[in-house]
Amino acid sequence: MATIGMGDIKKGTRLEITGNPYKVTDFQHVKPGKGAAFVRMKIKNLSTGKTIEKTVHAGDKFDVPELEQKTMQYLYDDGEMLQFMDTTTFEQIGLTHEQVGKDTFDFMIDGMEAEILFHGGKAISVEIPQTVVLKIVETPPNFKGDSQGGKKPATLESGAVVQVPFHVLEGEMIKVDTVEGKYLEKAKS
């Protein structure tokens, strides 16, 4: 199994600590006036989604987690689990709302493809594209004088609510940033 040392740590690096897979979300190389250099990092547990801080010293080694990524199609929410299907084998798996995460689920619609990350044969997290095109199902109408760059709430077909410019109307397709949870532009037809 490959190992990662202090010098290999950068944003996005995946490592295994006590059998759990983590992803480095932020790091800082520290070189104090006295003593050896070290790395202070924030890491996100890919199984639970919790973020912790950890200090790494020279000589510390971490294993690279054995992760498998599969493209799967989101089918539906059965009330308890979110159902996904492998697009090559047609095998289905169910993931809880906690495993998927509210921020991700807010922008998912039936039939959407998602990247499912597996660790030890078990699904641990779901990633959807950073930008998606969704239809506005509800937003207040425009009024005369609403052209001064203001914003109004719009409910999307996925159930998420984003702020959109006044000129965007109900029924239109828009491009949304799923990481920031915000409107980007009207979708080109």
PDB file of C-alpha atoms in Angstrom:
ATOM      1  CA  MET A   1       0.000   0.000   0.000  1.00  0.00           C
ATOM      2  CA  ALA A   2       1.296   3.473  -0.888  1.00  0.00           C
ATOM      3  CA  THR A   3       2.088   5.945   1.873  1.00  0.00           C
ATOM      4  CA  ILE A   4       1.921   9.728   2.173  1.00  0.00           C
ATOM      5  CA  GLY A   5       4.418  11.793   4.142  1.00  0.00           C
ATOM      6  CA  MET A   6       4.379  15.365   5.453  1.00  0.00           C
ATOM      7  CA  GLY A   7       5.776  16.777   2.198  1.00  0.00           C
ATOM      8  CA  ASP A   8       3.045  15.133   0.081  1.00  0.00           C
ATOM      9  CA  ILE A   9       0.136  16.853   1.837  1.00  0.00           C
ATOM     10  CA  LYS A  10      -1.858  19.324  -0.243  1.00  0.00           C
ATOM     11  CA  LYS A  11      -5.501  20.283  -0.683  1.00  0.00           C
ATOM     12  CA  GLY A  12      -7.559  17.361  -1.993  1.00  0.00           C
ATOM     13  CA  THR A  13      -5.062  14.664  -0.872  1.00  0.00           C
ATOM     14  CA  ARG A  14      -6.795  11.548   0.404  1.00  0.00           C
ATOM     15  CA  LEU A  15      -5.329   9.624   3.332  1.00  0.00           C
ATOM     16  CA  GLU A  16      -6.317   6.901   5.756  1.00  0.00           C
ATOM     17  CA  ILE A  17      -6.179   7.379   9.528  1.00  0.00           C
ATOM     18  CA  THR A  18      -7.198   4.529  11.869  1.00  0.00           C
ATOM     19  CA  GLY A  19      -8.964   2.750   8.997  1.00  0.00           C
ATOM     20  CA  ASN A  20     -11.086   5.757   7.984  1.00  0.00           C
ATOM     21  CA  PRO A  21     -10.654   7.637   4.682  1.00  0.00           C
ATOM     22  CA  TYR A  22     -10.057  11.402   4.921  1.00  0.00           C
ATOM     23  CA  LYS A  23      -9.642  14.231   2.428  1.00  0.00           C
ATOM     24  CA  VAL A  24      -7.431  17.269   3.145  1.00  0.00           C
ATOM     25  CA  THR A  25      -9.613  20.393   2.888  1.00  0.00           C
ATOM     26  CA  ASP A  26      -6.991  22.921   4.058  1.00  0.00           C
ATOM     27  CA  PHE A  27      -3.365  22.818   5.145  1.00  0.00           C
ATOM     28  CA  GLN A  28      -0.575  25.102   6.300  1.00  0.00           C
ATOM     29  CA  HIS A  29       3.151  24.362   6.392  1.00  0.00           C
ATOM     30  CA  VAL A  30       4.557  25.875   9.617  1.00  0.00           C
ATOM     31  CA  LYS A  31       8.262  26.516  10.125  1.00  0.00           C
ATOM     32  CA  PRO A  32       8.765  27.868  13.643  1.00  0.00           C
ATOM     33  CA  GLY A  33      11.918  29.725  14.678  1.00  0.00           C
ATOM     34  CA  LYS A  34      12.919  26.840  16.933  1.00  0.00           C
ATOM     35  CA  GLY A  35      12.182  23.178  16.366  1.00  0.00           C
ATOM     36  CA  ALA A  36      11.191  21.172  13.331  1.00  0.00           C
ATOM     37  CA  ALA A  37       8.685  22.187  10.671  1.00  0.00           C
ATOM     38  CA  PHE A  38       5.211  20.661  10.737  1.00  0.00           C
ATOM     39  CA  VAL A  39       1.930  20.741   8.810  1.00  0.00           C
ATOM     40  CA  ARG A  40      -1.364  21.802  10.357  1.00  0.00           C
ATOM     41  CA  MET A  41      -4.268  20.461   8.306  1.00  0.00           C
ATOM     42  CA  LYS A  42      -8.044  20.283   8.282  1.00  0.00           C
ATOM     43  CA  ILE A  43      -9.309  16.914   7.122  1.00  0.00           C
ATOM     44  CA  LYS A  44     -12.828  15.732   6.308  1.00  0.00           C
ATOM     45  CA  ASN A  45     -13.860  12.187   7.156  1.00  0.00           C
ATOM     46  CA  LEU A  46     -15.285  10.859   3.884  1.00  0.00           C
ATOM     47  CA  SER A  47     -17.516   8.359   5.730  1.00  0.00           C
ATOM     48  CA  THR A  48     -19.128  10.714   8.270  1.00  0.00           C
ATOM     49  CA  GLY A  49     -18.563  14.154   6.710  1.00  0.00           C
ATOM     50  CA  LYS A  50     -17.070  15.523   9.966  1.00  0.00           C
ATOM     51  CA  THR A  51     -14.045  17.838   9.727  1.00  0.00           C
ATOM     52  CA  ILE A  52     -11.178  17.740  12.250  1.00  0.00           C
ATOM     53  CA  GLU A  53      -7.778  19.408  12.621  1.00  0.00           C
ATOM     54  CA  LYS A  54      -4.583  17.381  12.772  1.00  0.00           C
ATOM     55  CA  THR A  55      -0.899  18.242  13.077  1.00  0.00           C
ATOM     56  CA  VAL A  56       1.629  16.233  11.068  1.00  0.00           C
ATOM     57  CA  HIS A  57       5.358  16.113  11.860  1.00  0.00           C
ATOM     58  CA  ALA A  58       8.286  14.980   9.730  1.00  0.00           C
ATOM     59  CA  GLY A  59       8.401  11.185   9.712  1.00  0.00           C
ATOM     60  CA  ASP A  60       4.610  10.740  10.112  1.00  0.00           C
ATOM     61  CA  LYS A  61       3.257   8.456   7.391  1.00  0.00           C
ATOM     62  CA  PHE A  62      -0.289   7.758   6.250  1.00  0.00           C
ATOM     63  CA  ASP A  63      -1.655   5.056   3.996  1.00  0.00           C
ATOM     64  CA  VAL A  64      -3.472   5.982   0.799  1.00  0.00           C
ATOM     65  CA  PRO A  65      -7.063   4.722   1.186  1.00  0.00           C
ATOM     66  CA  GLU A  66      -8.303   2.179  -1.328  1.00  0.00           C
ATOM     67  CA  LEU A  67     -11.243   4.061  -2.782  1.00  0.00           C
ATOM     68  CA  GLU A  68     -13.362   3.175  -5.778  1.00  0.00           C
ATOM     69  CA  GLN A  69     -15.460   5.724  -7.613  1.00  0.00           C
ATOM     70  CA  LYS A  70     -18.504   4.691  -9.668  1.00  0.00           C
ATOM     71  CA  THR A  71     -20.868   6.744 -11.789  1.00  0.00           C
ATOM     72  CA  MET A  72     -24.394   5.893 -10.721  1.00  0.00           C
ATOM     73  CA  GLN A  73     -27.831   7.234 -11.554  1.00  0.00           C
ATOM     74  CA  TYR A  74     -30.084   8.649  -8.831  1.00  0.00           C
ATOM     75  CA  LEU A  75     -33.460   6.914  -9.133  1.00  0.00           C
ATOM     76  CA  TYR A  76     -35.739   8.064  -6.300  1.00  0.00           C
ATOM     77  CA  ASP A  77     -36.213   8.693  -2.568  1.00  0.00           C
ATOM     78  CA  ASP A  78     -38.197   5.821  -1.003  1.00  0.00           C
ATOM     79  CA  GLY A  79     -38.727   7.749   2.248  1.00  0.00           C
ATOM     80  CA  GLU A  80     -35.891   6.062   4.159  1.00  0.00           C
ATOM     81  CA  MET A  81     -33.151   5.633   1.563  1.00  0.00           C
ATOM     82  CA  LEU A  82     -32.074   7.328  -1.657  1.00  0.00           C
ATOM     83  CA  GLN A  83     -31.863   4.699  -4.395  1.00  0.00           C
ATOM     84  CA  PHE A  84     -28.984   4.696  -6.913  1.00  0.00           C
ATOM     85  CA  MET A  85     -28.314   2.376  -9.847  1.00  0.00           C
ATOM     86  CA  ASP A  86     -24.955   1.381 -11.352  1.00  0.00           C
ATOM     87  CA  THR A  87     -25.295   2.329 -15.038  1.00  0.00           C
ATOM     88  CA  THR A  88     -23.192  -0.623 -16.233  1.00  0.00           C
ATOM     89  CA  THR A  89     -24.337  -3.551 -14.028  1.00  0.00           C
ATOM     90  CA  PHE A  90     -27.831  -2.157 -13.176  1.00  0.00           C
ATOM     91  CA  GLU A  91     -27.171  -3.095  -9.527  1.00  0.00           C
ATOM     92  CA  GLN A  92     -29.029  -0.849  -7.059  1.00  0.00           C
ATOM     93  CA  ILE A  93     -27.863   0.499  -3.698  1.00  0.00           C
ATOM     94  CA  GLY A  94     -29.602   2.591  -1.068  1.00  0.00           C
ATOM     95  CA  LEU A  95     -27.932   5.426   0.847  1.00  0.00           C
ATOM     96  CA  THR A  96     -29.316   7.366   3.806  1.00  0.00           C
ATOM     97  CA  HIS A  97     -29.932  11.113   3.684  1.00  0.00           C
ATOM     98  CA  GLU A  98     -26.979  11.544   6.113  1.00  0.00           C
ATOM     99  CA  GLN A  99     -24.616   9.688   3.751  1.00  0.00           C
ATOM    100  CA  VAL A 100     -25.659  11.856   0.813  1.00  0.00           C
ATOM    101  CA  GLY A 101     -25.788  15.140   2.754  1.00  0.00           C
ATOM    102  CA  LYS A 102     -28.475  17.837   2.651  1.00  0.00           C
ATOM    103  CA  ASP A 103     -26.344  20.221   0.538  1.00  0.00           C
ATOM    104  CA  THR A 104     -25.989  17.550  -2.155  1.00  0.00           C
ATOM    105  CA  PHE A 105     -29.575  16.221  -1.959  1.00  0.00           C
ATOM    106  CA  ASP A 106     -31.054  19.732  -2.384  1.00  0.00           C
ATOM    107  CA  PHE A 107     -29.867  19.794  -6.021  1.00  0.00           C
ATOM    108  CA  MET A 108     -30.609  16.176  -7.016  1.00  0.00           C
ATOM    109  CA  ILE A 109     -33.418  15.201  -9.387  1.00  0.00           C
ATOM    110  CA  ASP A 110     -34.535  11.764 -10.565  1.00  0.00           C
ATOM    111  CA  GLY A 111     -32.306  10.412 -13.343  1.00  0.00           C
ATOM    112  CA  MET A 112     -29.297  12.598 -12.462  1.00  0.00           C
ATOM    113  CA  GLU A 113     -25.863  10.968 -12.573  1.00  0.00           C
ATOM    114  CA  ALA A 114     -23.690  11.148  -9.456  1.00  0.00           C
ATOM    115  CA  GLU A 115     -20.228   9.940  -8.461  1.00  0.00           C
ATOM    116  CA  ILE A 116     -20.439   7.473  -5.566  1.00  0.00           C
ATOM    117  CA  LEU A 117     -17.256   6.853  -3.562  1.00  0.00           C
ATOM    118  CA  PHE A 118     -16.736   3.368  -2.102  1.00  0.00           C
ATOM    119  CA  HIS A 119     -14.314   2.364   0.680  1.00  0.00           C
ATOM    120  CA  GLY A 120     -13.944  -1.325   1.474  1.00  0.00           C
ATOM    121  CA  GLY A 121     -16.880  -2.144  -0.801  1.00  0.00           C
ATOM    122  CA  LYS A 122     -19.202   0.213   1.126  1.00  0.00           C
ATOM    123  CA  ALA A 123     -20.633   3.437  -0.344  1.00  0.00           C
ATOM    124  CA  ILE A 124     -19.463   6.386   1.766  1.00  0.00           C
ATOM    125  CA  SER A 125     -20.211   9.607  -0.123  1.00  0.00           C
ATOM    126  CA  VAL A 126     -21.972  11.133  -3.122  1.00  0.00           C
ATOM    127  CA  GLU A 127     -20.775  13.945  -5.382  1.00  0.00           C
ATOM    128  CA  ILE A 128     -22.917  15.619  -8.027  1.00  0.00           C
ATOM    129  CA  PRO A 129     -21.613  17.942 -10.769  1.00  0.00           C
ATOM    130  CA  GLN A 130     -20.591  21.410  -9.574  1.00  0.00           C
ATOM    131  CA  THR A 131     -23.019  23.031 -12.032  1.00  0.00           C
ATOM    132  CA  VAL A 132     -26.448  21.668 -12.898  1.00  0.00           C
ATOM    133  CA  VAL A 133     -29.331  22.948 -15.017  1.00  0.00           C
ATOM    134  CA  LEU A 134     -32.662  22.972 -13.178  1.00  0.00           C
ATOM    135  CA  LYS A 135     -36.142  24.336 -13.872  1.00  0.00           C
ATOM    136  CA  ILE A 136     -37.729  27.065 -11.726  1.00  0.00           C
ATOM    137  CA  VAL A 137     -41.103  25.800 -10.464  1.00  0.00           C
ATOM    138  CA  GLU A 138     -42.045  28.811  -8.326  1.00  0.00           C
ATOM    139  CA  THR A 139     -40.906  32.438  -8.085  1.00  0.00           C
ATOM    140  CA  PRO A 140     -42.743  35.730  -7.529  1.00  0.00           C
ATOM    141  CA  PRO A 141     -43.755  37.643 -10.687  1.00  0.00           C
ATOM    142  CA  ASN A 142     -41.881  40.726 -11.855  1.00  0.00           C
ATOM    143  CA  PHE A 143     -43.186  44.190 -11.108  1.00  0.00           C
ATOM    144  CA  LYS A 144     -42.538  47.423 -12.964  1.00  0.00           C
ATOM    145  CA  GLY A 145     -39.331  48.955 -11.634  1.00  0.00           C
ATOM    146  CA  ASP A 146     -37.790  45.623 -10.610  1.00  0.00           C
ATOM    147  CA  SER A 147     -34.787  46.133 -12.864  1.00  0.00           C
ATOM    148  CA  GLN A 148     -32.298  47.575 -10.393  1.00  0.00           C
ATOM    149  CA  GLY A 149     -30.270  44.397  -9.897  1.00  0.00           C
ATOM    150  CA  GLY A 150     -32.217  43.048  -6.949  1.00  0.00           C
ATOM    151  CA  LYS A 151     -32.876  39.385  -6.227  1.00  0.00           C
ATOM    152  CA  LYS A 152     -35.883  37.233  -5.420  1.00  0.00           C
ATOM    153  CA  PRO A 153     -36.232  33.638  -4.150  1.00  0.00           C
ATOM    154  CA  ALA A 154     -36.889  30.856  -6.686  1.00  0.00           C
ATOM    155  CA  THR A 155     -37.848  27.264  -5.864  1.00  0.00           C
ATOM    156  CA  LEU A 156     -36.238  24.748  -8.214  1.00  0.00           C
ATOM    157  CA  GLU A 157     -37.602  21.386  -9.399  1.00  0.00           C
ATOM    158  CA  SER A 158     -35.220  19.672  -6.932  1.00  0.00           C
ATOM    159  CA  GLY A 159     -36.783  21.567  -4.009  1.00  0.00           C
ATOM    160  CA  ALA A 160     -33.816  23.876  -3.410  1.00  0.00           C
ATOM    161  CA  VAL A 161     -34.406  27.628  -3.090  1.00  0.00           C
ATOM    162  CA  VAL A 162     -31.881  30.026  -4.650  1.00  0.00           C
ATOM    163  CA  GLN A 163     -31.813  33.791  -5.114  1.00  0.00           C
ATOM    164  CA  VAL A 164     -32.252  34.840  -8.763  1.00  0.00           C
ATOM    165  CA  PRO A 165     -32.333  38.220 -10.547  1.00  0.00           C
ATOM    166  CA  PHE A 166     -35.782  39.811 -11.034  1.00  0.00           C
ATOM    167  CA  HIS A 167     -35.792  39.152 -14.807  1.00  0.00           C
ATOM    168  CA  VAL A 168     -35.750  35.342 -14.319  1.00  0.00           C
ATOM    169  CA  LEU A 169     -39.248  33.860 -14.573  1.00  0.00           C
ATOM    170  CA  GLU A 170     -41.099  30.739 -13.445  1.00  0.00           C
ATOM    171  CA  GLY A 171     -40.667  27.832 -15.883  1.00  0.00           C
ATOM    172  CA  GLU A 172     -37.210  28.930 -17.079  1.00  0.00           C
ATOM    173  CA  MET A 173     -34.140  26.686 -16.912  1.00  0.00           C
ATOM    174  CA  ILE A 174     -31.176  28.083 -14.968  1.00  0.00           C
ATOM    175  CA  LYS A 175     -27.618  26.990 -14.265  1.00  0.00           C
ATOM    176  CA  VAL A 176     -26.857  26.600 -10.540  1.00  0.00           C
ATOM    177  CA  ASP A 177     -23.569  26.190  -8.634  1.00  0.00           C
ATOM    178  CA  THR A 178     -24.236  23.197  -6.329  1.00  0.00           C
ATOM    179  CA  VAL A 179     -21.231  23.896  -4.070  1.00  0.00           C
ATOM    180  CA  GLU A 180     -22.135  27.532  -3.332  1.00  0.00           C
ATOM    181  CA  GLY A 181     -25.872  26.939  -3.770  1.00  0.00           C
ATOM    182  CA  LYS A 182     -26.385  29.956  -6.005  1.00  0.00           C
ATOM    183  CA  TYR A 183     -27.691  31.060  -9.385  1.00  0.00           C
ATOM    184  CA  LEU A 184     -25.091  31.375 -12.162  1.00  0.00           C
ATOM    185  CA  GLU A 185     -27.015  32.199 -15.353  1.00  0.00           C
ATOM    186  CA  LYS A 186     -30.001  31.345 -17.526  1.00  0.00           C
ATOM    187  CA  ALA A 187     -29.454  28.012 -19.298  1.00  0.00           C
ATOM    188  CA  LYS A 188     -28.942  28.185 -23.055  1.00  0.00           C
ATOM    189  CA  SER A 189     -31.710  26.346 -24.876  1.00  0.00           C
TER     190      SER A 189
END
